[in-house]
Every structure is written in structure tokens, then in C-alpha cells.
């Protein structure tokens, strides 16, 4: 019987099982995945660097371990890739910039890359992003835009756009990204994927190029909730607590979160109906919270890049530099009031979690929009597109709550995602519900290559 | 296109001086873009500064394992 041909099109757990059982070798999976990237990624521009040599070495080590009869780790032979703000030993960490090309190569992997390697996963490369993670569209002036596999004329979302496009196109089943204001959840929505932004502080940021200390989170993408859970267990270095997905008190977030277009609202309704969530609750002052997130982002981001703005302003992406420069002159009073409002808003959210386990909201106000588009019209209101793609994600990362983005696909439409929002450290609850929604075919994330 | 107002000369001078204080000198076109983004930040600041917060509320919630107790 001919050995099955597996690649990044397959799910991570299926690949790991097939390798463990000797049905396929890690090297053949890696070679196939690399060949598909070489053949098709010109269309999507998800990778900025392909680490073929390292990948083949890691895969060969997995095959050798199996031959020796060793017990293989949970993600043995699973191809994956990381947003190019993660340190990869031997490469300069670009963080989407031209400036960082002159940085010396990283001397060690980022902590999360190290954990993935320990779990047997095979690193295929680094992925495109908005410069210094400051954007929601991955329209990168230096490396080109990442294109959406559902429609290459449209954005893959950002700032982890390459991470999302690579999974949606089936180059790899798993990628790592980062989420400061929505940079995992927005591209999950645009590309129709499962995405996890864990609780603030839960996953290590060691070896990741920073953006906004107050909000930076590591995050991950997959085409199945089971893969997302398996990867999170590796990154969190502990198993998820078993939970019953149907025992949660679920409510829909109303008010501010009802500003999405008809498709965004229909997606939320589909998820709420499946979970029999009939109650709508409101978080107070969400628009004000988002404004506070804006100020903190601008101020911390601008100050992060102060020296580069002084000496290399003309080498930034023109979409990014003016926002960082404006952030450097945010008065301390604004910044501190925004941080105090963060504390207040967190306490308001905790009052909701006293009576509910999961809150449901759209991830984005609409589906993926054409690259280069400046504005969008939502419920008759014209607004700038680039900042407002994060209008529903920003207020949630502002207070560090864990979120699983779950994709809703309706035939004939582009995908869109819904946020399952939990209290701090309730990732297992959210992932169990995401898995159940996928089992019920409410949510799915197929490979697409248009 | 932008939904933010045109920058007047006084605003540009103010932004330019503030940036210079931080050692940043920009080309005129970049200064215009920066001023436009600063105006956007100003509108966000109006929303944030207009919200009365009790004096005891201190910045920055901390999220450590166990914090979820407050929500359970």
C-alpha cells in the first residue's frame, strides 16, 4: 500500500499520529509542506523566510527518534511557522521592519519556539506582519501585503496576517502570532480560522519583539479547535483542565458590540443559537475603554521606538511612522488616566463574569476587505478601515481577557469570526466550547487556495 | 481621505515643537500625517479624560494565576 501523502493541509494531531504510527515520515511531511510553500506562497506572501534546512534537520531528528523506539512528543513532525517578531536562532528578528534587517541574528530561539521544538514541532519559517505589529491589515511597505487565501485581492488581516494566511492556505496546520489589540483575532476572522489570545501574562513573551508592554500577548492559529488546544498545552506547559462545553452560562454582548454589519451579527447569532444563549448583557463605556487602549498603545509604542524615530524616521513604513511619532507626545496625564480606566473597566467586566462564564461578541465589524481600501461603511456609517477592524477586539485585550476566535463560514460569503470571551485563565472552558461548535459544524476552517 | 480635520498652522507648530523636544525632526509631509494622527489621539483623550474616576482607582490591573477568583 502506498504511504499517505501528508502536508500542512492536514491537521496537526493527524500528522503527529501518522508519524507516531509510522504511516508517514516527518521528513516526507516537511518536504511536502516546503514544496507547497515554494509552489503557492507567491500568491499569498505569507512567509518572509523559509527555514528549509533547519526544518529538514528537525524532521530527520524526529524520524531517527522513532527508529530508536523512543516515545515521540505530542507535536512530533508537525510543521509550523511563526510571525517574524519571534526570535529564531541565526536570523535577525525583523518584526516586519526594514530597520531590523541590520540587527544581529538572534542567538537563541524565543521561549515559545523552544517549547514547540521540545514538543517535536518542525519550524518551517517566519511570517509576514504589519511593521512592528502596528496594524490590522498586513499591508507591509517593505515586504508586500499578505493576501487572503479566500480572495487574494483582500487583506488577510493583521498584524499577524502572514500567520493566518499560511494556515488558511494549508501550508502549515499551526502558526504562532501576537495580539496586542486584536492581531490574532482580526486575521482569524479575515481568514476564517480558530485563533487563541490567552490571558495577559499567561504565555511567555521572552524572545518576542515587543510593541505595547501593557497589552502584548502571544497567540496561535489553527484550522481545528483540537489542534489549537494541543498547541496551547505545549506553550502553557500544562494540560488543559477538562470541562463540559454545555455547562457554561453564556451571554451575548450587546450595545457597543452590535455595531457590526449584518454578516457579523448573523455570525454571533449562529453561535449564540447553537449555545442556547438567549441573554444579552452590556459592558459599560466600551467606546471609552477602546479610546484608552488607543492612547496606551500610541504612547508605549511610540516610546518603544523613540530612538529609531530620532535617527531613522524615513526608514519606517509610511503607514506606521506617523502613528508612532504622534504617540511619543502623548501627555503623561492622558496615559495615566487611560491606565486607571483600564482598572475600572476590568472591574466592570469581572462583575459580568460573576454571573456568566462566556461572553459572545463579533471579532470584526465585517469580513475581509480589499487591500488598499481606506474606508468602510458599517450600518450606514463611513469610517476609516484600518483602525476600525479592531473595534471589537481592542476593548477586550485592553483588560487581558482570554479569547478564542471561532470562524463562521456561510456558503457564498467570506468567513468571519466570533469572539468567545472568558474570565482570566479560563482558556480550557473557551477551547472546549470551540471544539463543540466545530463538532456541530457551526464553526469550521477549511483549507482554501483561491 | 480622512475623517480628521485639516491641521491648522498653530497645531503644526505645536506638534513640531513637541517632537523636537523628543529629538524627532520630520519632513513636512510626515509632519502633516503625524499631526493628523495626533488629532485622532486628542479625540480619544477627550473621551478618556471626560470620564470621572474615583481617586482610589489606581492604574494597571495585574493578571496572575488565581485572579480568575474575582470572576467566579
Short mmCIF file of C-alpha atoms in Angstrom, two decimals:
data_model
loop_
_atom_site.label_atom_id
_atom_site.label_comp_id
_atom_site.label_asym_id
_atom_site.label_seq_id
_atom_site.Cartn_x
_atom_site.Cartn_y
_atom_site.Cartn_z
CA UNK A 1 0.00 0.00 0.00
CA UNK A 2 1.32 3.44 -0.90
CA UNK A 3 2.16 5.65 2.09
CA UNK A 4 -0.31 8.53 2.54
CA UNK A 5 0.95 11.90 1.41
CA UNK A 6 0.61 14.36 4.28
CA UNK A 7 1.46 18.05 4.40
CA UNK A 8 0.46 21.28 6.05
CA UNK A 9 -3.02 20.72 4.61
CA UNK A 10 -3.57 18.05 7.27
CA UNK A 11 -4.41 18.75 10.88
CA UNK A 12 -1.56 18.80 13.38
CA UNK A 13 -2.86 15.96 15.53
CA UNK A 14 -3.45 13.77 12.45
CA UNK A 15 0.10 14.39 11.25
CA UNK A 16 1.57 13.62 14.68
CA UNK A 17 -0.49 10.41 14.94
CA UNK A 18 0.52 9.23 11.46
CA UNK A 19 4.20 9.84 12.21
CA UNK A 20 3.92 8.14 15.60
CA UNK A 21 2.36 5.10 13.93
CA UNK A 22 4.97 5.01 11.19
CA UNK A 23 2.46 5.68 8.42
CA UNK A 24 4.45 8.62 7.18
CA UNK A 25 7.86 10.09 7.97
CA UNK A 26 8.44 13.55 9.41
CA UNK A 27 10.88 14.26 6.58
CA UNK A 28 8.29 13.47 3.90
CA UNK A 29 5.70 15.71 5.57
CA UNK A 30 8.27 18.50 5.81
CA UNK A 31 9.39 18.09 2.20
CA UNK A 32 5.80 18.17 1.00
CA UNK A 33 4.99 21.25 3.06
CA UNK A 34 8.12 23.05 1.81
CA UNK A 35 7.25 22.15 -1.79
CA UNK A 36 3.74 23.57 -1.41
CA UNK A 37 5.08 26.79 0.10
CA UNK A 38 7.56 27.13 -2.78
CA UNK A 39 4.85 26.47 -5.34
CA UNK A 40 1.95 28.51 -3.95
CA UNK A 41 3.07 31.16 -1.46
CA UNK A 42 3.95 33.62 -4.19
CA UNK A 43 0.21 34.17 -4.38
CA UNK A 44 -0.33 34.89 -0.68
CA UNK A 45 3.02 36.25 0.54
CA UNK A 46 2.65 34.71 3.97
CA UNK A 47 6.32 33.72 4.52
CA UNK A 48 9.19 36.20 4.71
CA UNK A 49 11.80 33.50 5.43
CA UNK A 50 11.63 29.75 4.86
CA UNK A 51 13.94 27.79 7.18
CA UNK A 52 14.14 24.69 4.98
CA UNK A 53 17.50 23.45 6.21
CA UNK A 54 16.53 23.70 9.88
CA UNK A 55 13.15 22.12 9.17
CA UNK A 56 14.65 19.09 7.45
CA UNK A 57 17.13 18.64 10.30
CA UNK A 58 14.37 18.79 12.92
CA UNK A 59 12.24 16.35 10.91
CA UNK A 60 15.13 13.94 10.47
CA UNK A 61 15.71 14.01 14.22
CA UNK A 62 12.07 13.00 14.78
CA UNK A 63 12.35 10.11 12.32
CA UNK A 64 15.59 8.97 13.96
CA UNK A 65 13.98 9.07 17.42
CA UNK A 66 11.11 6.93 16.19
CA UNK A 67 13.52 4.43 14.65
CA UNK A 68 15.25 4.15 18.02
CA UNK A 69 11.89 3.28 19.56
CA UNK A 70 11.62 6.46 21.61
CA UNK A 71 8.25 7.82 22.69
CA UNK A 72 7.60 10.81 20.48
CA UNK A 73 6.49 14.17 21.92
CA UNK A 74 2.93 15.43 21.24
CA UNK A 75 3.59 17.50 18.12
CA UNK A 76 6.34 15.30 16.65
CA UNK A 77 6.85 16.15 13.00
CA UNK A 78 4.10 18.78 12.83
CA UNK A 79 5.11 21.67 10.58
CA UNK A 80 4.52 25.17 11.91
CA UNK A 81 5.77 28.73 11.44
CA UNK A 82 5.97 31.93 13.47
CA UNK A 83 5.28 35.63 12.97
CA UNK A 84 8.60 37.28 12.20
CA UNK A 85 8.75 39.05 15.56
CA UNK A 86 9.71 35.75 17.26
CA UNK A 87 13.44 35.17 17.68
CA UNK A 88 14.71 32.31 15.55
CA UNK A 89 18.33 31.44 16.28
CA UNK A 90 20.55 32.54 13.42
CA UNK A 91 18.07 35.02 11.90
CA UNK A 92 17.57 38.73 12.50
CA UNK A 93 14.17 39.32 14.08
CA UNK A 94 12.51 41.63 11.56
CA UNK A 95 9.22 42.44 13.31
CA UNK A 96 8.05 43.46 9.86
CA UNK A 97 10.61 46.24 9.58
CA UNK A 98 13.43 47.21 7.27
CA UNK A 99 15.33 48.78 10.17
CA UNK A 100 15.72 45.45 11.99
CA UNK A 101 17.41 43.86 8.97
CA UNK A 102 20.61 45.39 10.37
CA UNK A 103 20.14 43.75 13.76
CA UNK A 104 22.49 40.85 14.55
CA UNK A 105 20.97 37.37 14.24
CA UNK A 106 19.21 36.05 17.32
CA UNK A 107 21.46 33.81 19.37
CA UNK A 108 18.60 31.67 20.67
CA UNK A 109 15.01 30.83 19.84
CA UNK A 110 12.15 32.64 21.54
CA UNK A 111 10.85 30.70 24.53
CA UNK A 112 7.68 29.61 22.72
CA UNK A 113 9.68 28.42 19.69
CA UNK A 114 11.86 26.47 22.11
CA UNK A 115 8.76 24.85 23.63
CA UNK A 116 7.43 23.94 20.18
CA UNK A 117 10.76 22.35 19.31
CA UNK A 118 10.72 20.37 22.55
CA UNK A 119 7.26 19.15 21.60
CA UNK A 120 8.66 17.87 18.32
CA UNK A 121 7.16 20.50 16.00
CA UNK A 122 9.15 21.40 12.89
CA UNK A 123 9.76 25.10 12.18
CA UNK A 124 9.28 25.99 8.51
CA UNK A 125 9.93 29.70 8.72
CA UNK A 126 8.98 33.25 9.65
CA UNK A 127 5.80 35.01 8.59
CA UNK A 128 4.79 38.43 7.32
CA UNK A 129 3.21 41.07 9.57
CA UNK A 130 2.46 44.78 9.83
CA UNK A 131 5.62 46.71 10.68
CA UNK A 132 6.27 46.48 14.42
CA UNK A 133 2.79 44.90 14.77
CA UNK A 134 1.08 48.30 14.39
CA UNK A 135 -1.78 47.49 12.01
CA UNK A 136 -4.79 45.31 11.25
CA UNK A 137 -4.22 44.61 7.53
CA UNK A 138 -0.61 43.37 6.95
CA UNK A 139 -0.09 45.89 4.17
CA UNK A 140 3.64 45.97 4.70
CA UNK A 141 5.56 48.62 2.73
CA UNK A 142 8.83 46.64 2.84
CA UNK A 143 7.72 43.04 2.31
CA UNK A 144 4.41 43.47 0.49
CA UNK A 145 0.91 42.68 1.67
CA UNK A 146 -0.15 39.24 2.79
CA UNK A 147 -3.11 38.16 0.70
CA UNK A 148 -6.19 36.35 1.85
CA UNK A 149 -6.41 32.74 0.59
CA UNK A 150 -10.20 33.13 0.38
CA UNK A 151 -9.76 36.04 -2.03
CA UNK A 152 -6.22 37.25 -2.80
CA UNK A 153 -7.45 40.74 -3.65
CA UNK A 154 -8.37 41.14 0.03
CA UNK A 155 -6.43 41.57 3.24
CA UNK A 156 -5.52 38.60 5.40
CA UNK A 157 -5.98 40.86 8.43
CA UNK A 158 -3.21 41.91 10.77
CA UNK A 159 -0.92 42.32 12.31
CA UNK A 160 -0.36 38.53 12.23
CA UNK A 161 -1.61 38.35 8.64
CA UNK A 162 1.11 36.00 7.40
CA UNK A 163 0.42 33.65 10.31
CA UNK A 164 -3.25 33.45 9.34
CA UNK A 165 -2.74 33.19 5.58
CA UNK A 166 -0.23 30.33 6.00
CA UNK A 167 -2.73 28.25 7.99
CA UNK A 168 -5.74 29.09 5.81
CA UNK A 169 -3.78 28.15 2.67
CA UNK A 170 -2.77 24.83 4.22
CA UNK A 171 0.98 25.42 4.25
CA UNK A 172 1.10 24.53 7.96
CA UNK A 173 -1.61 23.48 10.42
CA UNK A 174 -0.30 25.73 13.22
CA UNK A 175 1.28 29.16 13.49
CA UNK A 176 2.25 31.47 16.31
CA UNK A 177 1.44 35.17 16.28
CA UNK A 178 0.97 38.01 18.69
CA UNK A 179 -2.08 40.01 19.73
CA UNK A 180 -1.82 43.48 21.27
CA UNK A 181 -5.12 44.99 20.14
CA UNK A 182 -6.55 42.16 18.05
CA UNK A 183 -3.67 40.93 15.90
CA UNK A 184 -4.63 37.26 16.26
CA UNK A 185 -8.41 37.69 16.35
CA UNK A 186 -8.71 40.06 13.37
CA UNK A 187 -6.74 37.80 10.98
CA UNK A 188 -8.60 34.76 12.37
CA UNK A 189 -11.78 36.50 11.28
CA UNK A 190 -10.47 37.57 7.87
CA UNK A 191 -9.04 34.14 7.03
CA UNK A 192 -11.69 32.02 8.78
CA UNK A 193 -9.55 30.30 11.42
CA UNK A 194 -9.58 29.31 15.05
CA UNK A 195 -7.37 31.72 16.97
CA UNK A 196 -6.43 31.96 20.63
CA UNK A 197 -5.38 35.04 22.53
CA UNK A 198 -4.73 33.73 26.04
CA UNK A 199 -4.95 35.65 29.29
CA UNK A 200 -2.48 38.54 29.52
CA UNK A 201 0.76 37.27 31.00
CA UNK A 202 -0.08 33.58 30.64
CA UNK A 203 2.37 32.76 27.81
CA UNK A 204 6.00 33.80 27.78
CA UNK A 205 6.96 36.81 25.66
CA UNK A 206 10.67 36.07 26.01
CA UNK A 207 12.38 36.45 22.64
CA UNK A 208 9.45 38.28 21.02
CA UNK A 209 10.00 41.81 19.69
CA UNK A 210 7.78 43.98 21.90
CA UNK A 211 5.18 46.55 20.93
CA UNK A 212 3.00 47.64 23.88
CA UNK A 213 4.03 46.21 27.23
CA UNK A 214 0.58 46.68 28.76
CA UNK A 215 -1.23 44.64 26.10
CA UNK A 216 1.25 42.33 24.33
CA UNK A 217 0.11 38.70 24.20
CA UNK A 218 1.46 35.68 22.31
CA UNK A 219 -1.24 33.84 20.40
CA UNK A 220 -1.84 31.00 17.96
CA UNK A 221 -3.81 29.92 14.90
CA UNK A 222 -5.16 26.56 13.72
CA UNK A 223 -7.83 25.07 11.49
CA UNK A 224 -9.25 22.98 14.31
CA UNK A 225 -10.02 23.63 17.94
CA UNK A 226 -8.34 20.35 18.86
CA UNK A 227 -5.08 21.49 17.24
CA UNK A 228 -5.39 24.86 18.96
CA UNK A 229 -5.81 23.12 22.31
CA UNK A 230 -2.88 20.75 21.73
CA UNK A 231 -0.60 23.63 20.78
CA UNK A 232 -1.73 25.73 23.74
CA UNK A 233 -0.99 22.85 26.13
CA UNK A 234 2.55 22.78 24.75
CA UNK A 235 3.04 26.53 25.05
CA UNK A 236 1.46 26.65 28.52
CA UNK A 237 3.45 23.61 29.67
CA UNK A 238 0.43 22.03 31.34
CA UNK A 239 -2.63 20.05 30.26
CA UNK A 240 -5.95 21.81 29.90
CA UNK A 241 -8.50 21.16 32.63
CA UNK A 242 -11.36 19.01 31.30
CA UNK A 243 -14.60 20.99 31.12
CA UNK A 244 -18.14 20.32 29.90
CA UNK A 245 -18.77 22.64 26.93
CA UNK A 246 -22.51 22.70 27.60
CA UNK A 247 -22.40 23.63 31.26
CA UNK A 248 -21.50 27.29 30.74
CA UNK A 249 -23.54 30.37 31.44
CA UNK A 250 -23.29 32.13 28.08
CA UNK A 251 -24.46 35.62 27.15
CA UNK A 252 -24.22 37.84 24.09
CA UNK A 253 -22.54 41.22 24.44
CA UNK A 254 -24.91 43.94 23.25
CA UNK A 255 -24.71 47.71 22.93
CA UNK A 256 -21.33 48.71 21.51
CA UNK A 257 -20.79 45.20 20.14
CA UNK A 258 -23.93 45.41 17.98
CA UNK A 259 -22.27 47.90 15.61
CA UNK A 260 -21.07 45.26 13.13
CA UNK A 261 -22.61 44.68 9.72
CA UNK A 262 -25.35 42.13 9.06
CA UNK A 263 -22.87 39.30 8.47
CA UNK A 264 -21.02 39.95 11.73
CA UNK A 265 -24.26 39.99 13.67
CA UNK A 266 -25.56 36.86 11.92
CA UNK A 267 -22.36 35.01 12.86
CA UNK A 268 -22.82 35.95 16.51
CA UNK A 269 -26.45 34.85 16.35
CA UNK A 270 -25.44 31.48 14.86
CA UNK A 271 -23.00 30.84 17.71
CA UNK A 272 -25.44 32.07 20.38
CA UNK A 273 -28.26 29.94 18.96
CA UNK A 274 -26.05 26.84 19.00
CA UNK A 275 -25.12 27.52 22.62
CA UNK A 276 -28.72 28.43 23.51
CA UNK A 277 -27.53 31.82 24.73
CA UNK A 278 -30.63 33.99 24.72
CA UNK A 279 -29.49 36.65 27.16
CA UNK A 280 -27.83 39.89 26.09
CA UNK A 281 -25.67 41.84 28.54
CA UNK A 282 -23.72 45.06 28.26
CA UNK A 283 -20.28 46.16 29.28
CA UNK A 284 -20.39 49.86 30.20
CA UNK A 285 -18.30 52.50 28.47
CA UNK A 286 -16.74 50.25 25.84
CA UNK A 287 -16.01 53.12 23.43
CA UNK A 288 -14.18 54.93 26.22
CA UNK A 289 -12.22 51.78 27.00
CA UNK A 290 -11.21 51.48 23.38
CA UNK A 291 -10.07 55.10 23.39
CA UNK A 292 -7.93 54.35 26.43
CA UNK A 293 -6.41 51.36 24.63
CA UNK A 294 -5.61 53.68 21.73
CA UNK A 295 -3.76 56.14 23.95
CA UNK A 296 -1.77 53.48 25.79
CA UNK A 297 -0.85 51.78 22.51
CA UNK A 298 0.30 55.03 20.93
CA UNK A 299 2.24 56.14 23.99
CA UNK A 300 4.01 52.86 24.79
CA UNK A 301 4.54 52.04 21.11
CA UNK A 302 5.91 55.48 20.34
CA UNK A 303 8.28 55.44 23.26
CA UNK A 304 9.43 51.92 22.37
CA UNK A 305 10.66 53.31 19.05
CA UNK A 306 11.82 56.73 20.22
CA UNK A 307 15.47 56.28 19.32
CA UNK A 308 14.62 54.85 15.89
CA UNK A 309 12.25 57.78 15.27
CA UNK A 310 15.08 60.18 16.10
CA UNK A 311 17.60 58.63 13.77
CA UNK A 312 15.80 56.51 11.16
CA UNK A 313 12.33 58.01 10.75
CA UNK A 314 12.47 57.78 6.97
CA UNK A 315 13.11 54.02 7.11
CA UNK A 316 9.78 53.17 8.76
CA UNK A 317 6.72 52.00 6.89
CA UNK A 318 4.86 55.23 6.00
CA UNK A 319 1.64 53.74 7.42
CA UNK A 320 3.33 53.22 10.79
CA UNK A 321 5.82 56.03 11.42
CA UNK A 322 3.36 58.95 11.87
CA UNK A 323 1.33 56.97 14.41
CA UNK A 324 4.42 56.13 16.43
CA UNK A 325 5.66 59.72 16.23
CA UNK A 326 2.28 61.03 17.41
CA UNK A 327 2.42 58.57 20.29
CA UNK A 328 5.70 59.99 21.58
CA UNK A 329 3.98 63.25 22.52
CA UNK A 330 1.01 61.82 24.39
CA UNK A 331 0.95 63.64 27.76
CA UNK A 332 1.50 61.56 30.89
CA UNK A 333 -1.88 62.64 32.24
CA UNK A 334 -3.70 61.03 29.31
CA UNK A 335 -1.66 57.87 29.66
CA UNK A 336 -2.23 57.51 33.39
CA UNK A 337 -5.95 58.23 33.16
CA UNK A 338 -6.16 55.58 30.43
CA UNK A 339 -4.41 53.07 32.72
CA UNK A 340 -6.76 53.94 35.57
CA UNK A 341 -9.71 53.50 33.25
CA UNK A 342 -8.26 50.08 32.40
CA UNK A 343 -8.50 49.07 36.03
CA UNK A 344 -12.09 50.37 36.25
CA UNK A 345 -13.16 48.64 33.04
CA UNK A 346 -11.62 45.34 34.19
CA UNK A 347 -13.70 45.52 37.35
CA UNK A 348 -16.87 46.13 35.30
CA UNK A 349 -16.10 43.04 33.21
CA UNK A 350 -15.48 40.98 36.36
CA UNK A 351 -18.95 41.90 37.56
CA UNK A 352 -20.36 40.33 34.40
CA UNK A 353 -18.27 37.21 34.95
CA UNK A 354 -19.80 36.81 38.39
CA UNK A 355 -22.96 35.72 36.55
CA UNK A 356 -21.63 34.42 33.22
CA UNK A 357 -18.83 32.15 32.07
CA UNK A 358 -18.57 33.12 28.42
CA UNK A 359 -19.44 36.35 26.62
CA UNK A 360 -20.00 36.33 22.87
CA UNK A 361 -19.10 39.20 20.52
CA UNK A 362 -18.09 39.65 16.89
CA UNK A 363 -14.35 39.62 16.17
CA UNK A 364 -14.57 42.19 13.39
CA UNK A 365 -17.28 44.58 12.12
CA UNK A 366 -17.20 42.95 8.67
CA UNK A 367 -15.36 40.31 6.64
CA UNK A 368 -12.04 40.83 4.80
CA UNK A 369 -11.95 44.00 2.69
CA UNK A 370 -9.92 44.77 -0.46
CA UNK A 371 -6.25 45.62 0.02
CA UNK A 372 -5.58 49.33 -0.22
CA UNK A 373 -9.12 50.29 0.77
CA UNK A 374 -9.13 53.29 3.09
CA UNK A 375 -12.72 53.34 4.34
CA UNK A 376 -15.63 51.07 5.02
CA UNK A 377 -19.32 51.65 5.64
CA UNK A 378 -20.85 49.80 8.58
CA UNK A 379 -24.55 50.27 9.34
CA UNK A 380 -24.53 53.33 7.11
CA UNK A 381 -21.62 54.92 8.92
CA UNK A 382 -18.47 55.67 6.92
CA UNK A 383 -15.28 55.09 8.90
CA UNK A 384 -11.53 54.57 8.32
CA UNK A 385 -10.97 50.88 7.68
CA UNK A 386 -7.52 50.18 9.10
CA UNK A 387 -8.04 51.19 12.73
CA UNK A 388 -11.66 50.10 12.93
CA UNK A 389 -11.10 46.47 12.00
CA UNK A 390 -10.06 46.18 15.66
CA UNK A 391 -13.05 47.98 17.15
CA UNK A 392 -14.39 44.80 18.82
CA UNK A 393 -11.06 43.24 19.79
CA UNK A 394 -9.31 46.28 21.31
CA UNK A 395 -11.59 46.69 24.33
CA UNK A 396 -11.06 43.02 25.29
CA UNK A 397 -7.26 42.83 25.06
CA UNK A 398 -7.28 46.15 26.93
CA UNK A 399 -8.17 44.14 30.04
CA UNK A 400 -6.29 40.98 29.16
CA UNK A 401 -9.21 38.55 28.97
CA UNK A 402 -8.70 35.22 27.16
CA UNK A 403 -10.48 34.89 23.83
CA UNK A 404 -10.94 32.10 21.32
CA UNK A 405 -11.94 33.36 17.89
CA UNK A 406 -14.18 30.83 16.14
CA UNK A 407 -14.81 31.03 12.37
CA UNK A 408 -18.28 31.02 10.84
CA UNK A 409 -18.48 30.15 7.15
CA UNK A 410 -21.67 30.69 5.19
CA UNK A 411 -21.66 29.38 1.59
CA UNK A 412 -21.14 32.19 -0.87
CA UNK A 413 -19.70 34.56 1.74
CA UNK A 414 -16.22 35.22 3.03
CA UNK A 415 -15.64 33.90 6.56
CA UNK A 416 -15.94 35.96 9.71
CA UNK A 417 -15.11 35.08 13.32
CA UNK A 418 -16.84 35.41 16.65
CA UNK A 419 -15.07 36.01 19.97
CA UNK A 420 -15.67 33.61 22.86
CA UNK A 421 -14.52 35.73 25.81
CA UNK A 422 -13.79 34.29 29.24
CA UNK A 423 -12.66 35.40 32.68
CA UNK A 424 -8.88 35.38 33.24
CA UNK A 425 -7.32 31.91 32.92
CA UNK A 426 -10.49 30.27 31.58
CA UNK A 427 -8.87 29.12 28.31
CA UNK A 428 -9.90 25.47 28.82
CA UNK A 429 -13.55 26.46 29.02
CA UNK A 430 -13.32 28.51 25.80
CA UNK A 431 -11.41 25.83 23.89
CA UNK A 432 -13.91 23.14 24.91
CA UNK A 433 -16.77 25.25 23.57
CA UNK A 434 -14.85 26.00 20.35
CA UNK A 435 -14.32 22.26 19.89
CA UNK A 436 -18.01 21.54 20.44
CA UNK A 437 -19.00 24.26 17.93
CA UNK A 438 -16.72 22.66 15.37
CA UNK A 439 -18.19 19.21 16.06
CA UNK A 440 -21.66 20.68 15.48
CA UNK A 441 -20.44 22.24 12.18
CA UNK A 442 -21.36 25.71 13.45
CA UNK A 443 -17.71 26.65 13.05
CA UNK A 444 -15.19 25.28 10.60
CA UNK A 445 -11.90 26.28 9.00
CA UNK A 446 -11.22 24.54 5.69
CA UNK A 447 -8.04 24.87 3.65
CA UNK A 448 -8.61 27.33 0.81
CA UNK A 449 -6.37 28.42 -2.08
CA UNK A 450 -8.16 30.81 -4.40
CA UNK B 1 -9.24 60.54 2.66
CA UNK B 2 -9.55 61.19 6.33
CA UNK B 3 -12.31 61.94 8.77
CA UNK B 4 -9.98 64.07 10.83
CA UNK B 5 -9.91 67.86 10.41
CA UNK B 6 -7.34 69.74 8.38
CA UNK B 7 -4.41 70.78 10.50
CA UNK B 8 -4.06 74.47 11.15
CA UNK B 9 -0.69 76.19 11.23
CA UNK B 10 -0.71 76.58 15.03
CA UNK B 11 -1.27 72.86 15.51
CA UNK B 12 1.59 72.02 13.18
CA UNK B 13 3.90 74.37 15.07
CA UNK B 14 2.84 72.80 18.38
CA UNK B 15 3.38 69.23 17.11
CA UNK B 16 6.70 70.16 15.54
CA UNK B 17 7.96 71.71 18.81
CA UNK B 18 6.80 68.73 20.87
CA UNK B 19 8.56 66.33 18.52
CA UNK B 20 11.70 68.47 18.55
CA UNK B 21 11.68 68.25 22.33
CA UNK B 22 11.99 64.49 21.87
CA UNK B 23 14.72 64.86 19.27
CA UNK B 24 12.47 63.98 16.33
CA UNK B 25 12.58 66.03 13.15
CA UNK B 26 10.20 65.12 10.36
CA UNK B 27 9.77 66.06 6.72
CA UNK B 28 6.79 68.40 6.14
CA UNK B 29 4.60 65.66 4.67
CA UNK B 30 5.38 63.30 7.55
CA UNK B 31 4.65 66.10 10.00
CA UNK B 32 1.20 66.54 8.42
CA UNK B 33 0.45 62.83 8.80
CA UNK B 34 1.72 62.86 12.37
CA UNK B 35 -0.44 65.87 13.20
CA UNK B 36 -3.46 64.10 11.74
CA UNK B 37 -2.81 61.09 13.98
CA UNK B 38 -2.25 63.36 16.97
CA UNK B 39 -5.68 64.91 16.32
CA UNK B 40 -7.16 61.42 16.39
CA UNK B 41 -5.41 60.76 19.71
CA UNK B 42 -6.76 64.06 21.01
CA UNK B 43 -10.31 62.93 20.27
CA UNK B 44 -9.65 59.68 22.14
CA UNK B 45 -8.16 61.67 25.02
CA UNK B 46 -11.29 63.81 25.23
CA UNK B 47 -13.30 60.63 25.75
CA UNK B 48 -10.88 59.25 28.33
CA UNK B 49 -10.30 62.44 30.28
CA UNK B 50 -14.03 63.15 30.34
CA UNK B 51 -14.78 60.10 32.45
CA UNK B 52 -14.75 60.71 36.20
CA UNK B 53 -12.86 58.03 38.09
CA UNK B 54 -12.76 57.75 41.85
CA UNK B 55 -9.42 58.76 43.34
CA UNK B 56 -8.74 55.34 44.79
CA UNK B 57 -8.64 53.66 41.37
CA UNK B 58 -5.01 53.00 40.58
CA UNK B 59 -3.54 52.10 37.19
CA UNK B 60 -2.83 48.72 35.68
CA UNK B 61 -4.69 45.61 36.69
CA UNK B 62 -2.40 42.66 37.24
CA UNK B 63 -3.22 39.26 35.85
CA UNK B 64 -1.69 36.40 37.76
CA UNK B 65 -2.92 32.83 38.04
CA UNK B 66 -5.65 32.97 40.63
CA UNK B 67 -7.04 36.32 39.51
CA UNK B 68 -9.96 34.44 37.99
CA UNK B 69 -11.29 34.04 41.52
CA UNK B 70 -12.71 37.53 41.33
CA UNK B 71 -14.92 36.42 38.49
CA UNK B 72 -16.16 33.15 39.91
#
